XYZ file of C-alpha atoms in Angstrom:
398
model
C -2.718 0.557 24.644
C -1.644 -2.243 21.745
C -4.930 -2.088 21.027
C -5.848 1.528 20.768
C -2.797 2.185 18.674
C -3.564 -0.736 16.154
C -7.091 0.496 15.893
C -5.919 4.129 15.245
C -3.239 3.107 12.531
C -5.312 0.998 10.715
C -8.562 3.474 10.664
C -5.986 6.362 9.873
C -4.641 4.039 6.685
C -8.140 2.962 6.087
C -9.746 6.572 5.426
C -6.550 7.511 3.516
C -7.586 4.728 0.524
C -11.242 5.428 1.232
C -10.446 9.378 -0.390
C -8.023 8.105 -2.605
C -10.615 5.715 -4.258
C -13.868 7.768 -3.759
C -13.504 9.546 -6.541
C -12.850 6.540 -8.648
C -15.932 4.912 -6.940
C -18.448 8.391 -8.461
C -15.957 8.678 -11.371
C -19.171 9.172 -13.739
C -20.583 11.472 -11.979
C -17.262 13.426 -11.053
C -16.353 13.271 -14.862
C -19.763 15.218 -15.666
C -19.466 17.973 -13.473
C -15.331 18.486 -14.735
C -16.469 17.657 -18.289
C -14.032 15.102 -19.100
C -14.386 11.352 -18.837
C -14.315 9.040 -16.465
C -11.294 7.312 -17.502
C -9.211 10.838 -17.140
C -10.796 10.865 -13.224
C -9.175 7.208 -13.266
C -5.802 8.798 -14.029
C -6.427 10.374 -10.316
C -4.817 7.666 -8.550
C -1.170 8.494 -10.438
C -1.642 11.663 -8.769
C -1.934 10.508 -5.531
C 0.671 7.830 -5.230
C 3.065 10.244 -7.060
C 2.420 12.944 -4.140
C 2.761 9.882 -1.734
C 5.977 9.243 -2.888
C 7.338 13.162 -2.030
C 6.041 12.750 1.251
C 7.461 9.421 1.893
C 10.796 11.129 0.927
C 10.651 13.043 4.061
C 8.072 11.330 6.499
C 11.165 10.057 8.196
C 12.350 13.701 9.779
C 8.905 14.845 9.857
C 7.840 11.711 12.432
C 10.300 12.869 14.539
C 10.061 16.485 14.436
C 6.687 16.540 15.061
C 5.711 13.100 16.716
C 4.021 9.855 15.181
C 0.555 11.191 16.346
C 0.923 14.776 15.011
C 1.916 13.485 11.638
C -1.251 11.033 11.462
C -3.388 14.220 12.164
C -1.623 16.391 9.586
C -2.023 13.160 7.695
C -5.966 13.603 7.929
C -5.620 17.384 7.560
C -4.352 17.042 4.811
C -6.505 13.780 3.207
C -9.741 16.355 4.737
C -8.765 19.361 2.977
C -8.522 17.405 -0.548
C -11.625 16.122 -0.622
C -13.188 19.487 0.664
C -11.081 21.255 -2.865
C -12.390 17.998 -4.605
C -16.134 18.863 -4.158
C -15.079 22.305 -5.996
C -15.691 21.007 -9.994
C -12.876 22.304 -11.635
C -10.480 20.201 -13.193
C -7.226 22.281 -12.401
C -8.213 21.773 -8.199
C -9.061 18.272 -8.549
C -5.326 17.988 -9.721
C -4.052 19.637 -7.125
C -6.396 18.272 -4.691
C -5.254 14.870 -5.712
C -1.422 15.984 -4.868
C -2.636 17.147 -1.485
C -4.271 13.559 -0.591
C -1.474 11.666 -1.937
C 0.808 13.837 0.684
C -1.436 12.959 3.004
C -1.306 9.436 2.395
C 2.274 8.996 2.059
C 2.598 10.394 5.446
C 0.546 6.933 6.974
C 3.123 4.590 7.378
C 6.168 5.958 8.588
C 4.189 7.597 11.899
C 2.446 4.175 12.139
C 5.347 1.913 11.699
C 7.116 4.220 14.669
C 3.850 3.565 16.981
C 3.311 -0.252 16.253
C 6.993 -0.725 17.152
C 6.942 1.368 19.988
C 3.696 0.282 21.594
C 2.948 -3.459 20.481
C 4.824 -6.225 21.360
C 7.733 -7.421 18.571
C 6.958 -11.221 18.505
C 3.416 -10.266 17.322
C 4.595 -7.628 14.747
C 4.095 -9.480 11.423
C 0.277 -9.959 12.283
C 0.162 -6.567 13.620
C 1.408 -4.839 10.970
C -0.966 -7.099 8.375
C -3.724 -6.093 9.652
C -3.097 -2.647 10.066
C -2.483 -2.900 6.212
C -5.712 -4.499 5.715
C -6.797 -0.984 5.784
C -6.035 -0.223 2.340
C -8.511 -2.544 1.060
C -11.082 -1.866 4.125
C -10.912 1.555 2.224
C -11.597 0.302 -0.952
C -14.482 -1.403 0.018
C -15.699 1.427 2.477
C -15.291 3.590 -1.012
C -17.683 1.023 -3.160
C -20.239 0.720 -0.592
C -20.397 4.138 0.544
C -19.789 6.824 -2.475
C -22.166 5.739 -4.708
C -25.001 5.805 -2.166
C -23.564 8.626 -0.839
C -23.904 10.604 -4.135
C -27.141 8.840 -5.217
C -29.175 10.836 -1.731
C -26.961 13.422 -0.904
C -24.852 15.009 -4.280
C -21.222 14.013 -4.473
C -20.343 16.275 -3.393
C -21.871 16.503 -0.084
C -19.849 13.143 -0.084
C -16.958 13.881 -0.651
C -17.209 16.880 1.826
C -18.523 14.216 4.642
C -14.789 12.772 4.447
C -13.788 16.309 5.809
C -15.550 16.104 8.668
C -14.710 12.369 9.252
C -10.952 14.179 8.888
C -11.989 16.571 11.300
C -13.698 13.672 13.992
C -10.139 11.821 13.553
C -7.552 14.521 14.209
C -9.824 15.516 17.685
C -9.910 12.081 18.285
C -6.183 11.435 17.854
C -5.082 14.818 20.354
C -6.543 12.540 23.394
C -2.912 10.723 23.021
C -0.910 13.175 21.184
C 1.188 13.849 24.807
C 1.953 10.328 25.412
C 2.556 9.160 22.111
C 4.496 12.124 20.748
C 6.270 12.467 24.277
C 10.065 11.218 22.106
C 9.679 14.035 19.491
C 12.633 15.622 18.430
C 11.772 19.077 17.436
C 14.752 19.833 15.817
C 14.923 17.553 13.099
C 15.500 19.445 9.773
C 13.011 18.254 7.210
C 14.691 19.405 3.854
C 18.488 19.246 5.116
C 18.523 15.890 3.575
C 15.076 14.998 2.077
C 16.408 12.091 0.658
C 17.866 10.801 3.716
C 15.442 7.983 4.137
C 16.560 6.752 0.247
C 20.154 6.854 0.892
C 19.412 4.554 4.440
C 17.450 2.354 2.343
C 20.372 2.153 -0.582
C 23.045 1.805 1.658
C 22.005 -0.782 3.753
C 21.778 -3.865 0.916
C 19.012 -5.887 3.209
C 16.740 -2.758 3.141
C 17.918 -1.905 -0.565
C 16.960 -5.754 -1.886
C 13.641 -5.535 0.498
C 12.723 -2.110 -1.143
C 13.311 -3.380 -4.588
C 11.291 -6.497 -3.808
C 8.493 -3.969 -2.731
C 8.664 -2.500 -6.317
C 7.993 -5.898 -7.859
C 4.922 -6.665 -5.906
C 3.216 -3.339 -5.859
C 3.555 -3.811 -9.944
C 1.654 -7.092 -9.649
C -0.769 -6.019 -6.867
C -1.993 -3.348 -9.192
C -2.326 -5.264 -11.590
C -4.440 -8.174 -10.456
C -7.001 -5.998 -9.024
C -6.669 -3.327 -11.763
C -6.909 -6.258 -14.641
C -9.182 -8.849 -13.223
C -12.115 -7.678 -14.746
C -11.134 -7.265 -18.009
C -9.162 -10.240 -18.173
C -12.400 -12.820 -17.084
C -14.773 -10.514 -19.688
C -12.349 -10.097 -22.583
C -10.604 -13.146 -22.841
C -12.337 -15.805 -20.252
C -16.231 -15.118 -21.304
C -17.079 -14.064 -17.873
C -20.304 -12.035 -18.098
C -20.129 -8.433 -16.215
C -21.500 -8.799 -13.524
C -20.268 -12.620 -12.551
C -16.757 -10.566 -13.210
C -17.693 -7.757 -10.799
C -18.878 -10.393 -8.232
C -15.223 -12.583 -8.948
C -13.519 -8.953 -8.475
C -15.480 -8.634 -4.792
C -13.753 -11.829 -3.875
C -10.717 -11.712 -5.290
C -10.541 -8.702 -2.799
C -11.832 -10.257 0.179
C -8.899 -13.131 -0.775
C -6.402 -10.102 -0.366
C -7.288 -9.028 2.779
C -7.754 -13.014 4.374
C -3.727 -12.820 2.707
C -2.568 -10.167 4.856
C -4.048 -10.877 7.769
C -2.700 -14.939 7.128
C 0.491 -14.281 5.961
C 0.867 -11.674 8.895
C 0.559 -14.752 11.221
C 2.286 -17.297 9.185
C 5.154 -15.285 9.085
C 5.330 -14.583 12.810
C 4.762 -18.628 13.021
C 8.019 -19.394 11.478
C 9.794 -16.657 12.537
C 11.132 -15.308 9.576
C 9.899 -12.615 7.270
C 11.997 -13.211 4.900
C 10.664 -16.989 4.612
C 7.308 -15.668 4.569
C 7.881 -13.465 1.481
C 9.768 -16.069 -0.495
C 6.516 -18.676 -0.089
C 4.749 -15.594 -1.224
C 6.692 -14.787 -4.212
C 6.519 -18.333 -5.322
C 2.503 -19.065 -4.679
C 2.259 -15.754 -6.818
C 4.938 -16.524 -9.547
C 2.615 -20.189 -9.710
C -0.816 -18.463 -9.420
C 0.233 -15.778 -12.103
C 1.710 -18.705 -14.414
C -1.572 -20.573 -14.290
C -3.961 -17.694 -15.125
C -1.532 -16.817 -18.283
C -2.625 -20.793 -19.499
C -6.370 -20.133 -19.208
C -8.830 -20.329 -21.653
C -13.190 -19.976 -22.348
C -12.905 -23.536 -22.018
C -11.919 -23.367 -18.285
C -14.627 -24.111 -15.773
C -15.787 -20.655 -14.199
C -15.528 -21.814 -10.734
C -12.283 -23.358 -11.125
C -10.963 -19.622 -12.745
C -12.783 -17.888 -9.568
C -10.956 -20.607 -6.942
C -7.449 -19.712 -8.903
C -7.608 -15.899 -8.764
C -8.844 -15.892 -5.463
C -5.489 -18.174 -4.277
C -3.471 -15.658 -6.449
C -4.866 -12.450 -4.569
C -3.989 -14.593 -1.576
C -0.068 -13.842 -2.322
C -0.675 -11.359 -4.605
C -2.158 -8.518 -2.340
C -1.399 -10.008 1.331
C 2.387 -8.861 1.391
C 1.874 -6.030 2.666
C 2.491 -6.292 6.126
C 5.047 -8.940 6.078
C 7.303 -6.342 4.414
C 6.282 -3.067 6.740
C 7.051 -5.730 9.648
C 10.683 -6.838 8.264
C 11.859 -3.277 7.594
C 11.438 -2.770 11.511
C 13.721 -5.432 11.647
C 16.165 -4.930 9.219
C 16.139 -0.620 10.231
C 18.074 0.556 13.154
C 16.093 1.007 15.486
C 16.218 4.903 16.069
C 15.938 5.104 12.049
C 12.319 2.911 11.616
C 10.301 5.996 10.283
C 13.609 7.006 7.803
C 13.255 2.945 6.182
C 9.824 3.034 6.057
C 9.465 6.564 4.178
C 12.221 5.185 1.803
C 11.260 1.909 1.311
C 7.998 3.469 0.464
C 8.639 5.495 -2.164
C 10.064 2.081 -4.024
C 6.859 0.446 -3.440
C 4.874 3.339 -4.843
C 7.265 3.656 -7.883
C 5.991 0.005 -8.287
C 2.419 1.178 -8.740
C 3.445 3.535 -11.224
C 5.056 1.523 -13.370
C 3.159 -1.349 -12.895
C -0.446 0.082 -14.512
C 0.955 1.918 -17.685
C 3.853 -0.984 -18.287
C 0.679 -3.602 -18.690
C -1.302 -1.117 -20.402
C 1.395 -0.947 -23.044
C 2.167 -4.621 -23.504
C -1.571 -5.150 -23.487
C -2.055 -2.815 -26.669
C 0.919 -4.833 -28.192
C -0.683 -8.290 -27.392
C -4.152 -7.691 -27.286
C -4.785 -10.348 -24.459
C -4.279 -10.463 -20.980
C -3.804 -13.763 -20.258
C -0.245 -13.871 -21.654
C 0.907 -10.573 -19.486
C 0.392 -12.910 -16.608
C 3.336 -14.853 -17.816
C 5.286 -11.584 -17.386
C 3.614 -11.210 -13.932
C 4.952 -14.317 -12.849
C 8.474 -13.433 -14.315
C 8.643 -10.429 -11.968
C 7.325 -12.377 -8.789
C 10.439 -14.774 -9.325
C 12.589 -11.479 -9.761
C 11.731 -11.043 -6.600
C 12.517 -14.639 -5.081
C 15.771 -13.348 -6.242
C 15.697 -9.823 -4.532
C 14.912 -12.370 -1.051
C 18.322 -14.457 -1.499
C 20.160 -11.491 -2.549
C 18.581 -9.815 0.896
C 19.253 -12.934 2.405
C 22.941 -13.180 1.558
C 23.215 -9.156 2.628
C 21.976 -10.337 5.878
C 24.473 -13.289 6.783
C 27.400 -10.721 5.855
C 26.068 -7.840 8.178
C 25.809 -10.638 10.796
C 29.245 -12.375 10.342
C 30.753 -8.605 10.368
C 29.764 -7.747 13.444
C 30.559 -11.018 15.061
């Protein structure tokens, strides 16, 4: 059973990125058929992490209303029907079919932080929840392999309307365990009672509140190294394109070897919170270094040191999923993970338009890496202040 419900979490979290970043992965092609360009289907992805964030507000109550399993198939009912509306070219439904996936999404990790607890076993959890999280960037490279080709012998839209019936395949596949998994449903929660239930948890309880804020920090930085990689080895390290692209694959591959490591590292020691202050200081170093380089640089050695900054940089992930099931009550897990959630995904929209800006002010990226570095110690910081929240609650209720 561990392993079924790992599999299904992670391949649930997996196709949710894969629809978010389709349409970035045929964005020329999309952009001809809406008749705008590509870099207005780019601005897609604010779309969906800014309807993610109004369904993390409530994908607390709605896990336990309707059951961890019900909510990953409305999940995928909802990721299915927005790429069906997205294979309709007009540009008012690909806005709102962008909302409609980033509900979906949002709705991912509360249901599977409730199963993963539930079902695997706790002194595993770090690594478990890391590499369920390595499905985001499964589904980034699932995207980059797959819509191209996709569109290339089929139409895009035939593509993009293949995701529905993957949708379709998932939620059948998910009602073989619906009765066992969603057998502690409560299905009288009230949804929009208190929609921001899971935010005043999170704000009231300063461990989860410092945790959360932490989150912010590095979603800002994880969207930017991946976002910003290319551009920074072509514009200001001479990288050629396509040595760039190839530097971008494995900077990548670096981020999901981080997750899955750091998962295991951290259930090594024993301590999350460890785990993510190592983290925040390899990145803070890694960051600090890249702001110093120059043409001059050898390109392997700039390759190695990206690749050990997407090491930190995008492996947090499921160190921090695991540590709010720690640091939540234990009835409340779906509540801290909904709010915690919609800090994180505040940090990726912040993150993308703040370096945007300081990079029209500058006109380098090198230096903004300085500042990238200044916000991974912030959150070195956010850990102690966590930290120090922690030793209180515990000498309390001694």
């Amino acid at each position: 059973m561990p392993l079924i419900v790992l599999l299904a979490t992670t391949l649930v979290l997996a196709f949710s990125s894969l629809v978010a970043l389709f349409p970035a992965a045929i964005a020329p092609e999309l952009a001809a058929a809406l008749g705008v360009s590509s870099a207005t289907v780019g601005l897609q992805v604010s779309l969906i992490f800014a309807g993610a964030m109004l369904s993390s507000m409530i994908g607390g109550p709605l896990t336990r209303r309707l059951g961890p399993c019900r909510t990953s198939q409305l999940s995928l009912g909802l990721l299915g029907s927005a790429a069906a509306l997205l294979a309709i070219p007009s540009l008012p439904l690909f806005a709102l079919a962008s909302l409609i996936a980033g509900l979906g999404y949002g709705m991912t990790n509360p249901s599977a932080s409730v199963l993963l607890v539930r079902f695997t076993p706790a002194e595993h959890r770090g690594l478990i929840f890391s590499l369920k999280q390595a499905g985001v960037p499964l589904g980034g490279v699932l995207a980059g392999a797959s819509a191209p080709a996709l569109a290339l012998t089929a139409g895009w839209q035939a593509g993009l309307l293949t995701l529905t019936g993957l949708a379709a395949g998932g939620i059948l596949a998910l009602q073989r365990t619906r009765q066992e998994w969603d057998d502690q449903r409560e299905p009288r929660t009230q949804l929009l009672v208190t929609p921001f239930a899971g935010l005043l948890l999170v704000w009231r309880q300063r461990a989860l509140r410092h945790v959360a804020l932490l989150s912010l920090c590095f979603s800002a930085i994880q969207l930017s190294v991946s976002a910003f990689t290319v551009a920074l080895l072509v514009e200001d390290l001479a990288f050629g394109l396509v040595q760039a692209g190839l530097v971008m694959s494995a900077v990548q591959i670096s981020g999901v070897a981080g997750r899955i490591g750091w998962g295991w590292v951290g259930d090594r020691l024993g301590d999350r919170l460890n785990t993510l202050a190592i983290i925040a200081c390899t990145t803070a170093a890694g960051a600090l270094l890249v702001a110093v380089m120059t043409p001059a640089w050898p390109q392997w050695l700039v390759a190695a040191l990206l690749c050990l900054l997407s090491l930190s940089s995008l492996g947090w992930n499921g160190v921090f999923m695991a540590e709010i099931t720690h640091l939540a009550p234990p009835e409340r897990i779906a509540d801290a993970a909904g709010g915690c959630l919609v800090f994180t995904y505040s940090g990726v929209l912040l993150g993308l338009p703040l370096v945007t800006l300081l990079h029209g002010l500058v006109g380098r990226y090198t230096p903004l890496f300085a500042l990238l570095g200044g916000i991974s110690l912030l959150g070195l910081w956010l850990i102690r202040q966590a930290r120090r929240a922690l030793i209180l609650r515990t000498a309390d209720a001694a």
